PDB file of C-alpha atoms in Angstrom:
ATOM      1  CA  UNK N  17     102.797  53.410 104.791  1.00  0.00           C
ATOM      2  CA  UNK N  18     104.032  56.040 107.297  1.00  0.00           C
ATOM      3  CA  UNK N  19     107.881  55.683 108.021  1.00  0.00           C
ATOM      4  CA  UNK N  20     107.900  55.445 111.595  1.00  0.00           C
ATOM      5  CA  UNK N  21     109.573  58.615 113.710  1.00  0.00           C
ATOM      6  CA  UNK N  22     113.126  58.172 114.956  1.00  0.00           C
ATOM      7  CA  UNK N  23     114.292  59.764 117.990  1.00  0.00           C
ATOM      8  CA  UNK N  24     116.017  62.194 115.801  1.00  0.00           C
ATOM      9  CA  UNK N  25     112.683  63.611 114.308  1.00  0.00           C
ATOM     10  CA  UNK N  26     110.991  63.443 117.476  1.00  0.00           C
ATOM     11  CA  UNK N  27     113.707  65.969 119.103  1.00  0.00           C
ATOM     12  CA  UNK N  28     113.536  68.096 115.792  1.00  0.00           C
ATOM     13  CA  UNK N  29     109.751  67.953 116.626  1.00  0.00           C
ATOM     14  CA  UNK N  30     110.215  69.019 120.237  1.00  0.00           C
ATOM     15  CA  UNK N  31     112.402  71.565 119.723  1.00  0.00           C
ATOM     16  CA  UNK N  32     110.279  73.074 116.671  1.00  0.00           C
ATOM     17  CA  UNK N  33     107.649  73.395 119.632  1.00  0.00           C
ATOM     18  CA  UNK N  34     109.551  74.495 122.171  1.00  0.00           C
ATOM     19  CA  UNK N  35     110.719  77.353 120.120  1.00  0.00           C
ATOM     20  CA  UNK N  36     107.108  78.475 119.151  1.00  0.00           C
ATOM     21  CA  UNK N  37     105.537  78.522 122.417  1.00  0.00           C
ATOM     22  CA  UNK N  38     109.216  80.065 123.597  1.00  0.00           C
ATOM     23  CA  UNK N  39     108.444  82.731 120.431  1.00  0.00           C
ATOM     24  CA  UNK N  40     104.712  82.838 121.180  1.00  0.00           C
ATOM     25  CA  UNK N  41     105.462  83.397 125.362  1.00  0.00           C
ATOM     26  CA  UNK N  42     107.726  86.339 123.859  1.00  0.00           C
ATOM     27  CA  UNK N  43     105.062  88.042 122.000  1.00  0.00           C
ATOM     28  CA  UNK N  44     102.848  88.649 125.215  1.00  0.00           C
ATOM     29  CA  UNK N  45     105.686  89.482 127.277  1.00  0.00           C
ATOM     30  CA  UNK N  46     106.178  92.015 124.278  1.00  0.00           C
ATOM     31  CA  UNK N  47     105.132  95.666 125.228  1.00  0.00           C
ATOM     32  CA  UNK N  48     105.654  96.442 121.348  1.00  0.00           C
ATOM     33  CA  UNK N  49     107.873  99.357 122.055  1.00  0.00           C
ATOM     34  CA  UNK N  50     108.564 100.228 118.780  1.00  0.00           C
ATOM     35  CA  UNK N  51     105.540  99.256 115.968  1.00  0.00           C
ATOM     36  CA  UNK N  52     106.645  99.931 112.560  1.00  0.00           C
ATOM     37  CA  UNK N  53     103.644  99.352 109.583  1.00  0.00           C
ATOM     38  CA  UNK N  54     102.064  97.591 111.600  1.00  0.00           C
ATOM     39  CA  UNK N  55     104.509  95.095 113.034  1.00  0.00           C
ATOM     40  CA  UNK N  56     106.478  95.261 116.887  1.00  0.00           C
ATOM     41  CA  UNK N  57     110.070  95.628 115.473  1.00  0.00           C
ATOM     42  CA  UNK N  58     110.911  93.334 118.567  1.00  0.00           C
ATOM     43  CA  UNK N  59     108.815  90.345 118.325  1.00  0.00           C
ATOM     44  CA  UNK N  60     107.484  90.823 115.027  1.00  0.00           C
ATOM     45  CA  UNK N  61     103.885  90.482 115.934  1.00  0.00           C
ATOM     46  CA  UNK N  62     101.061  92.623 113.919  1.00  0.00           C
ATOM     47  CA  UNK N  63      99.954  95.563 116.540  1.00  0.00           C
ATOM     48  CA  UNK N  64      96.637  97.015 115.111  1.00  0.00           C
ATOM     49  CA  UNK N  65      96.805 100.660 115.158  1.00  0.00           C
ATOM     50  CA  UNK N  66      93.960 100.620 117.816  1.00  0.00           C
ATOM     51  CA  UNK N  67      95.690  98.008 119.898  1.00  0.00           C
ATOM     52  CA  UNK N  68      99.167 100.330 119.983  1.00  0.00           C
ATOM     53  CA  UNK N  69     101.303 100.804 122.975  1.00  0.00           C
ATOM     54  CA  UNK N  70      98.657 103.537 124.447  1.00  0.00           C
ATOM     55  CA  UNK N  71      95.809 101.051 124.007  1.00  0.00           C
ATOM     56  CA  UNK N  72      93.953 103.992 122.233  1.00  0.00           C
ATOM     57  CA  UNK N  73      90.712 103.954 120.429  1.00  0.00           C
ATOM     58  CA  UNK N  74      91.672 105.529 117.073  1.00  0.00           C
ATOM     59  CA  UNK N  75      94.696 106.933 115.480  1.00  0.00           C
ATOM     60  CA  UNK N  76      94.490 110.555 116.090  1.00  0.00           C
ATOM     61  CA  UNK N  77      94.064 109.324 119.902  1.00  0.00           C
ATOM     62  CA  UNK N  78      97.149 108.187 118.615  1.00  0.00           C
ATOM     63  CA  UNK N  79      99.200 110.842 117.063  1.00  0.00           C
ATOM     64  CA  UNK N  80      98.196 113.195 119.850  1.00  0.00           C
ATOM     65  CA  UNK N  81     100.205 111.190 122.536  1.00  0.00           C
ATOM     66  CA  UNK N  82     102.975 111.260 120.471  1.00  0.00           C
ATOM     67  CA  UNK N  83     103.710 107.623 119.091  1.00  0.00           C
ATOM     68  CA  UNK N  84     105.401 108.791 116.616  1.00  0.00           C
ATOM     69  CA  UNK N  85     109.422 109.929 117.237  1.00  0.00           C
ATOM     70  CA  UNK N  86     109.482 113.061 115.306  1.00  0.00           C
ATOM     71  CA  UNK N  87     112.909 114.372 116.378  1.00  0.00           C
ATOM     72  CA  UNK N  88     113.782 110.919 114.255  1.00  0.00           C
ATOM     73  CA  UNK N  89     111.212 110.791 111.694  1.00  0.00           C
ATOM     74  CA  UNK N  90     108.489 112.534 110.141  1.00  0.00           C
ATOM     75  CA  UNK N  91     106.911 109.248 108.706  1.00  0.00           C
ATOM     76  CA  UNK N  92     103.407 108.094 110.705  1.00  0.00           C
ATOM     77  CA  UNK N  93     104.133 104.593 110.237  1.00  0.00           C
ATOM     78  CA  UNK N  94     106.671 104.508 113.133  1.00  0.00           C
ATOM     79  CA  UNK N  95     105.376 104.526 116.860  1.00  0.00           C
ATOM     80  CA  UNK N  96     106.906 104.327 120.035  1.00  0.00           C
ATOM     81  CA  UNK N  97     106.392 103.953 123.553  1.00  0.00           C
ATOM     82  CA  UNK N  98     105.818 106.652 125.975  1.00  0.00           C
ATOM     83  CA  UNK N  99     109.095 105.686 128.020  1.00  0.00           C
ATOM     84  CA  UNK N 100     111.165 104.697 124.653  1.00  0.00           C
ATOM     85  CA  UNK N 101     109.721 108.393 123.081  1.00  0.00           C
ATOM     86  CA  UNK N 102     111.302 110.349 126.504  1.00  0.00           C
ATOM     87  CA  UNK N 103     114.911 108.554 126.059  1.00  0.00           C
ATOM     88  CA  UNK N 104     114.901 109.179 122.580  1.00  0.00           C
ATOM     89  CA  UNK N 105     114.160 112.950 123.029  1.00  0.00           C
ATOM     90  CA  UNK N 106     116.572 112.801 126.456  1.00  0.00           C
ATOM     91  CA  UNK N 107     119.314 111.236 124.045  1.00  0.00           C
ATOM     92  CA  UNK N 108     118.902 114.178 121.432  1.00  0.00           C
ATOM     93  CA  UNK N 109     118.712 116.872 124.291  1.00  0.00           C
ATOM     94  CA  UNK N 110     121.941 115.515 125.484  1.00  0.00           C
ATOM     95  CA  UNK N 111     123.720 115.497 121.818  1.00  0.00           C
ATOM     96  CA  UNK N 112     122.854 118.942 121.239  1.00  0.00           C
ATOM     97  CA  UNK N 113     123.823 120.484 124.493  1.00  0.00           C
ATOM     98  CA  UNK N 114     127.084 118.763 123.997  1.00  0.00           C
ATOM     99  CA  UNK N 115     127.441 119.902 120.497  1.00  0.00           C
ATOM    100  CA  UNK N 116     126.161 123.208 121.847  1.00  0.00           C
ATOM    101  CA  UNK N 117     123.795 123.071 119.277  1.00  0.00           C
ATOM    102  CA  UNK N 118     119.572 124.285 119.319  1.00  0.00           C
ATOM    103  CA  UNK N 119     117.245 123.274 117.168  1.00  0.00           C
ATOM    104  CA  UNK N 120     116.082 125.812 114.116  1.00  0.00           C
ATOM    105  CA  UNK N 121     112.474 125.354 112.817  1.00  0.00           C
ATOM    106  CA  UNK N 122     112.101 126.874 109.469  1.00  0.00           C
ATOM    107  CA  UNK N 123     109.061 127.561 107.702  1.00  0.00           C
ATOM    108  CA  UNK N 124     109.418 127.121 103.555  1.00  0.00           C
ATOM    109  CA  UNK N 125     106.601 129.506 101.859  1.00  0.00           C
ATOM    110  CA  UNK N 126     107.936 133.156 101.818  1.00  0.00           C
ATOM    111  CA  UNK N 127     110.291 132.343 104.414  1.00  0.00           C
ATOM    112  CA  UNK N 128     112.972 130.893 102.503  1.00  0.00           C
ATOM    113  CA  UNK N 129     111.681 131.291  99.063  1.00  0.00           C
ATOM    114  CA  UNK N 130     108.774 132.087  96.845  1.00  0.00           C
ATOM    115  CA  UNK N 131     106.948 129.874  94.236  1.00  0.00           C
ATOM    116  CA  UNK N 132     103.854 130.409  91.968  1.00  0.00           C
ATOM    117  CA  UNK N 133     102.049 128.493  89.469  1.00  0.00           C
ATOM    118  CA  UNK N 134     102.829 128.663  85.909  1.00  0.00           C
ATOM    119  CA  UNK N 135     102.156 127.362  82.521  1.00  0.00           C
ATOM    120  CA  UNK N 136     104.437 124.424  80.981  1.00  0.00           C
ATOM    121  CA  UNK N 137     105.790 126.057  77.962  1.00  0.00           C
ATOM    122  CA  UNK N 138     106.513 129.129  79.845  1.00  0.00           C
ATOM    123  CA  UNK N 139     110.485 129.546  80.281  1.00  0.00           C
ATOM    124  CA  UNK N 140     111.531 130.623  83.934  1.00  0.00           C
ATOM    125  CA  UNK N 141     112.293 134.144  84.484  1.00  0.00           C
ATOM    126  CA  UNK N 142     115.722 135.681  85.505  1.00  0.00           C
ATOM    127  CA  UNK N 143     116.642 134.634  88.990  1.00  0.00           C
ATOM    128  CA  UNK N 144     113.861 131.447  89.181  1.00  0.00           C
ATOM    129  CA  UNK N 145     113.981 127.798  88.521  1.00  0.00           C
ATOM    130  CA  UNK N 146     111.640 125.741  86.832  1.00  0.00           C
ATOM    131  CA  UNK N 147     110.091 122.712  88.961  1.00  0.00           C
ATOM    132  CA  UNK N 148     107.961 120.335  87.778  1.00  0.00           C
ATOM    133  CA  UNK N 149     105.184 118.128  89.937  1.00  0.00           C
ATOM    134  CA  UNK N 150     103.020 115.903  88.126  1.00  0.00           C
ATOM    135  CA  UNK N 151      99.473 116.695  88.784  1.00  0.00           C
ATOM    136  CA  UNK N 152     100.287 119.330  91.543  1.00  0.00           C
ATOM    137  CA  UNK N 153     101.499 121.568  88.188  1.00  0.00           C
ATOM    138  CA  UNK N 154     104.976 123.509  87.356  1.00  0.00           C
ATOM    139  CA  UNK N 155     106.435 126.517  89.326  1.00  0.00           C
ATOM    140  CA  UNK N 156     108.600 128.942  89.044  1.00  0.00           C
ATOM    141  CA  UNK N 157     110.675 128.681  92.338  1.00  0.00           C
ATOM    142  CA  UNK N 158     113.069 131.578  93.179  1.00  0.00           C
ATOM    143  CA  UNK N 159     115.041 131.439  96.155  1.00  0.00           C
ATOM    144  CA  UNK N 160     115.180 134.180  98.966  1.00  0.00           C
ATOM    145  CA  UNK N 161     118.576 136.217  98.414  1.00  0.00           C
ATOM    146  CA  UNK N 162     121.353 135.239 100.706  1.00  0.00           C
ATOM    147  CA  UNK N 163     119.765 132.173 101.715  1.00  0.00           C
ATOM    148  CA  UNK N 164     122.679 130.032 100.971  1.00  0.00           C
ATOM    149  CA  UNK N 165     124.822 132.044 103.167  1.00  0.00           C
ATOM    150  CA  UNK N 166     121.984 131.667 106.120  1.00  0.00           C
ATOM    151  CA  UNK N 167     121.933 128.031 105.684  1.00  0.00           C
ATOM    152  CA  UNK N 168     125.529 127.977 106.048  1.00  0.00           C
ATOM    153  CA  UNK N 169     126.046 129.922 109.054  1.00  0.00           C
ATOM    154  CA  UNK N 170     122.797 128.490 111.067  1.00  0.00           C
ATOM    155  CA  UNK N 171     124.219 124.686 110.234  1.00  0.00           C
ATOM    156  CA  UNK N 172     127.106 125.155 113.070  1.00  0.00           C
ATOM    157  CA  UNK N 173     124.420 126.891 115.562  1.00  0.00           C
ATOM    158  CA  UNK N 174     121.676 124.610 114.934  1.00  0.00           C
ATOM    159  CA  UNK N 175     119.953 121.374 113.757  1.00  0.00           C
ATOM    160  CA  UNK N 176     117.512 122.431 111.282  1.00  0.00           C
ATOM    161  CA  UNK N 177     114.260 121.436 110.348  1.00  0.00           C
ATOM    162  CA  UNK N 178     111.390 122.103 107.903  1.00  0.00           C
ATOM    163  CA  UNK N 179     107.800 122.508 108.669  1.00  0.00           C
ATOM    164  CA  UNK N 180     105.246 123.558 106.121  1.00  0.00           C
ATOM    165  CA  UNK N 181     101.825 123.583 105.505  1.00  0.00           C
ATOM    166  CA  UNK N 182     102.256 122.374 101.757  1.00  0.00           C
ATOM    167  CA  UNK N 183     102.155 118.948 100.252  1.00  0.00           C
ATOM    168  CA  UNK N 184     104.762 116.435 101.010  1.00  0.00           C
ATOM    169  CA  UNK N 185     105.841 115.787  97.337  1.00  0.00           C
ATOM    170  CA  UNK N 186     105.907 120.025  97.082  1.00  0.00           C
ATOM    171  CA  UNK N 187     108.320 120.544 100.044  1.00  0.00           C
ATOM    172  CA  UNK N 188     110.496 117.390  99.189  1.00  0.00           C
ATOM    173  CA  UNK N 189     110.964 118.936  95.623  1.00  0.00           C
ATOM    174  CA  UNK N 190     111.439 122.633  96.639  1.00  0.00           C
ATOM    175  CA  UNK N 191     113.882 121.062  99.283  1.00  0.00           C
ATOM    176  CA  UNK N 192     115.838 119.717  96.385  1.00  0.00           C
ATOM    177  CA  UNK N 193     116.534 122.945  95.394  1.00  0.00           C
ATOM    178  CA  UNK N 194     117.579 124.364  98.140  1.00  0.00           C
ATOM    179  CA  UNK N 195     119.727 121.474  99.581  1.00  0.00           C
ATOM    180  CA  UNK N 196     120.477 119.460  96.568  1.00  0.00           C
ATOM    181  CA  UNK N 197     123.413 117.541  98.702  1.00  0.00           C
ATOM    182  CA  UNK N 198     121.463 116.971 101.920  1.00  0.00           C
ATOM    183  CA  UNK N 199     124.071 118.822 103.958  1.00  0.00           C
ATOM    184  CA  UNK N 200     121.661 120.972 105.637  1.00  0.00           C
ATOM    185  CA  UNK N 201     117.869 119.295 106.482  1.00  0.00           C
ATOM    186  CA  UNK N 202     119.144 115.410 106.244  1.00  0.00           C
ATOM    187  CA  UNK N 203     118.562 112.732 104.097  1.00  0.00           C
ATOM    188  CA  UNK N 204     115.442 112.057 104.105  1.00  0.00           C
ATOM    189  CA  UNK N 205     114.937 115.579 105.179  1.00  0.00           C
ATOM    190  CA  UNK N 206     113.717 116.870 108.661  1.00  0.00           C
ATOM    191  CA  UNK N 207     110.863 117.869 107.328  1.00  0.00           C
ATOM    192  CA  UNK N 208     107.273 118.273 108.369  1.00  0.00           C
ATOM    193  CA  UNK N 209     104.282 118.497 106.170  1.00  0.00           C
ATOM    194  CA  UNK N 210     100.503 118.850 105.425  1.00  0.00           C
ATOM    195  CA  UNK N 211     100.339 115.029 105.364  1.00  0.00           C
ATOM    196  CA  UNK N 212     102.763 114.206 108.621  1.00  0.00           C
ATOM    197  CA  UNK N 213     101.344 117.262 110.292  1.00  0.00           C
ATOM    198  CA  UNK N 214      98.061 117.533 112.442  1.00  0.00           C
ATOM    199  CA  UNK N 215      95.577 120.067 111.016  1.00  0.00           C
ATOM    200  CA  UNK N 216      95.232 123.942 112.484  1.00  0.00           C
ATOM    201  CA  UNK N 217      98.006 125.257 114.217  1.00  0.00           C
ATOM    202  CA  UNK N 218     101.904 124.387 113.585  1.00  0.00           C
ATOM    203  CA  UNK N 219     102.917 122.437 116.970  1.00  0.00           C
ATOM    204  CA  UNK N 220     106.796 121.902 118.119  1.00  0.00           C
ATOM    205  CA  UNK N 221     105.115 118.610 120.083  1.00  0.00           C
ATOM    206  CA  UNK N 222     105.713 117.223 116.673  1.00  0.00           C
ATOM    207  CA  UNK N 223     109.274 117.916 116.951  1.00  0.00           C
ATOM    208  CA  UNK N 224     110.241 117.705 120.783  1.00  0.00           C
ATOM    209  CA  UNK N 225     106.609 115.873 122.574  1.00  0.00           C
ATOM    210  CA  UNK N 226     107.685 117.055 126.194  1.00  0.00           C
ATOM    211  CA  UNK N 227     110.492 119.898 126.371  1.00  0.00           C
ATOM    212  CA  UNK N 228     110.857 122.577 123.286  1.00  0.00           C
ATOM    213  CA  UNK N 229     113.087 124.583 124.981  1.00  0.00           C
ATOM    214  CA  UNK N 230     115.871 124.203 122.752  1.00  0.00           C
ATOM    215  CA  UNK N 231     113.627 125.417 119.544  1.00  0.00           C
ATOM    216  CA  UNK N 232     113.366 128.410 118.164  1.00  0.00           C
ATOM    217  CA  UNK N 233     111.222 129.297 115.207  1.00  0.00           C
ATOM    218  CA  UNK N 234     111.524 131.246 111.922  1.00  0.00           C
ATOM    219  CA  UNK N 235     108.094 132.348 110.219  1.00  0.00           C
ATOM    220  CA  UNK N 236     106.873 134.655 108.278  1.00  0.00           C
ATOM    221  CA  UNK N 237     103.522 134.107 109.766  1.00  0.00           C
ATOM    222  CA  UNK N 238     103.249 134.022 113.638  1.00  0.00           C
ATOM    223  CA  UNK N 239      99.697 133.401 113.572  1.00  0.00           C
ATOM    224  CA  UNK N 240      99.879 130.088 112.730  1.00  0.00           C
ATOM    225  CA  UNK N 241     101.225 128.427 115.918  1.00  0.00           C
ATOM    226  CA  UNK N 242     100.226 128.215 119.062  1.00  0.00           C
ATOM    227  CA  UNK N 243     100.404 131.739 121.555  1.00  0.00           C
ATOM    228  CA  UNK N 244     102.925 130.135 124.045  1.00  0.00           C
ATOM    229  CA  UNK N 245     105.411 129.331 120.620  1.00  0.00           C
ATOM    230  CA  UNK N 246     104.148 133.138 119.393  1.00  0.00           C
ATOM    231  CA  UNK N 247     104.808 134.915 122.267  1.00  0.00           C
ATOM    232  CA  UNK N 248     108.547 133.576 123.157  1.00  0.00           C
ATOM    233  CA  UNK N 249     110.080 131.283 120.331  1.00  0.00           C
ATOM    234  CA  UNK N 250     109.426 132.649 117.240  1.00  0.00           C
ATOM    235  CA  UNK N 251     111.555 134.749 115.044  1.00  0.00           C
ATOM    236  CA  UNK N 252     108.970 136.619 112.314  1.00  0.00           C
ATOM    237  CA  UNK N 253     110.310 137.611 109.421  1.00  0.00           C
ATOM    238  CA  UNK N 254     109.127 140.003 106.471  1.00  0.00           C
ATOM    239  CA  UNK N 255     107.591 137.772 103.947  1.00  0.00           C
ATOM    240  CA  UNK N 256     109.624 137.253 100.603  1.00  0.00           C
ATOM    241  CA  UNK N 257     107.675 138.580  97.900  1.00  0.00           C
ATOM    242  CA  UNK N 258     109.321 137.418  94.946  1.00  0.00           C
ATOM    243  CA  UNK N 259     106.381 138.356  92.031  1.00  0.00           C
ATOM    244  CA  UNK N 260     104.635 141.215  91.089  1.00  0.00           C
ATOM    245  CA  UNK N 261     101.163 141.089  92.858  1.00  0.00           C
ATOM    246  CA  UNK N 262     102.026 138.527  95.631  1.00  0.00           C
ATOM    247  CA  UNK N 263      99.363 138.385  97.761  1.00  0.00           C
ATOM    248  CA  UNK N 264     101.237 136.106 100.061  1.00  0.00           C
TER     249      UNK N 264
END
């Protein structure tokens, strides 16, 4: 037999409901301003990656109108709304005028140092380091001279990032290296790779989405961004040619 329901259960009861249609009422009121994996970081509901807070079609619809916050993150799993992206990037402007700070985009691959495949017996060489990566093979990594002493200087100037054409697990490791206490890029590092990146051209949308102003670039190869970037932003330096034969 069925104990019958006291008034006591029956307000448990109504307030059990009352508190999912109050969650449920919340959830379309949500405009899922912030989606992390999948989920609104507000009301917790699951936002499809075609259902985001641009109501595009795909996700490279997606990446193009800049869901994701890169002056915070490099990772693709975090997207943001159009208005919540512009007060991010208007909060950052405001910290780095006030710090009288710009922001330093630094290229990794003959810019700051050199690396070339190897065999794993074979011992480094005077002036390299040894680095290890799984199926990606081991390097010799040598860093470009006085780069310490750069890095030191620019940190006052400027908030620093990394973008690179290479892998993600690469430019994490040779990062390592160069910034072993994350007092430089961050931790996790600015940094922006061949996985977090859009293919072709290098973009600083990636970085700032409306207003690069405060960016300036160092490359050893102006050819791969964007003319507007080339013809006013960028600071091209000789390549560092750290081996004999170096084709770059």
């Amino acid at each position: 037999f069925l104990a019958p329901q006291t008034s006591k259960d029956g307000a448990a009861a109504n307030n059990a409901a009352t508190a999912a249609a109050a969650t449920s009422a919340t959830a379309r009121r949500c405009g899922h301003a912030v989606v992390f994996a999948g989920l609104c970081a507000d009301c917790g509901e699951e936002v499809p990656a075609e259902d985001g807070v641009h109501g595009t079609a795909d996700v490279q619809t997606t990446q193009r109108k800049r869901c994701r916050p890169g002056l915070v993150t490099s990772r693709l799993e975090l997207r943001v709304a159009p208005t919540t992206l512009r007060a991010v990037e208007q909060d950052a402007r405001r910290e780095l005028i006030n710090a009288r700070q710009l922001v330093l985009v630094l290229d990794i691959d003959h810019t700051l140092l050199a690396t070339r495949h190897t065999q794993s017996a074979e011992r480094a060489k005077r002036g390299a380091v040894l680095m290890r990566l799984g199926r990606q093979g081991t390097f010799h990594v040598r860093l470009r001279p006085g780069l310490q002493h750069f890095l030191e200087k620019a940190k006052s100037l400027f908030r620093m990032y990394l973008y690179t054409q290479g892998t993600v697990a690469y430019a994490e490791a040779v990062v390592k290296l160069m910034d072993p206490t994350a007092t430089f890029f961050g931790s996790p590092p600015r940094l922006f790779a061949r996985e977090t990146s859009p293919q072709g051209l290098k973009s600083l949308e990636e970085i700032f989405p409306s207003d690069a102003s405060l960016v300036v670039v160092v490359d050893d190869r102006d050819e791969v961004w964007p003319p507007a970037v080339r013809n006013s932003q960028i600071v091209k330096v000789s390549p560092y040619l750290a081996w004999e034969g170096d084709s770059r």
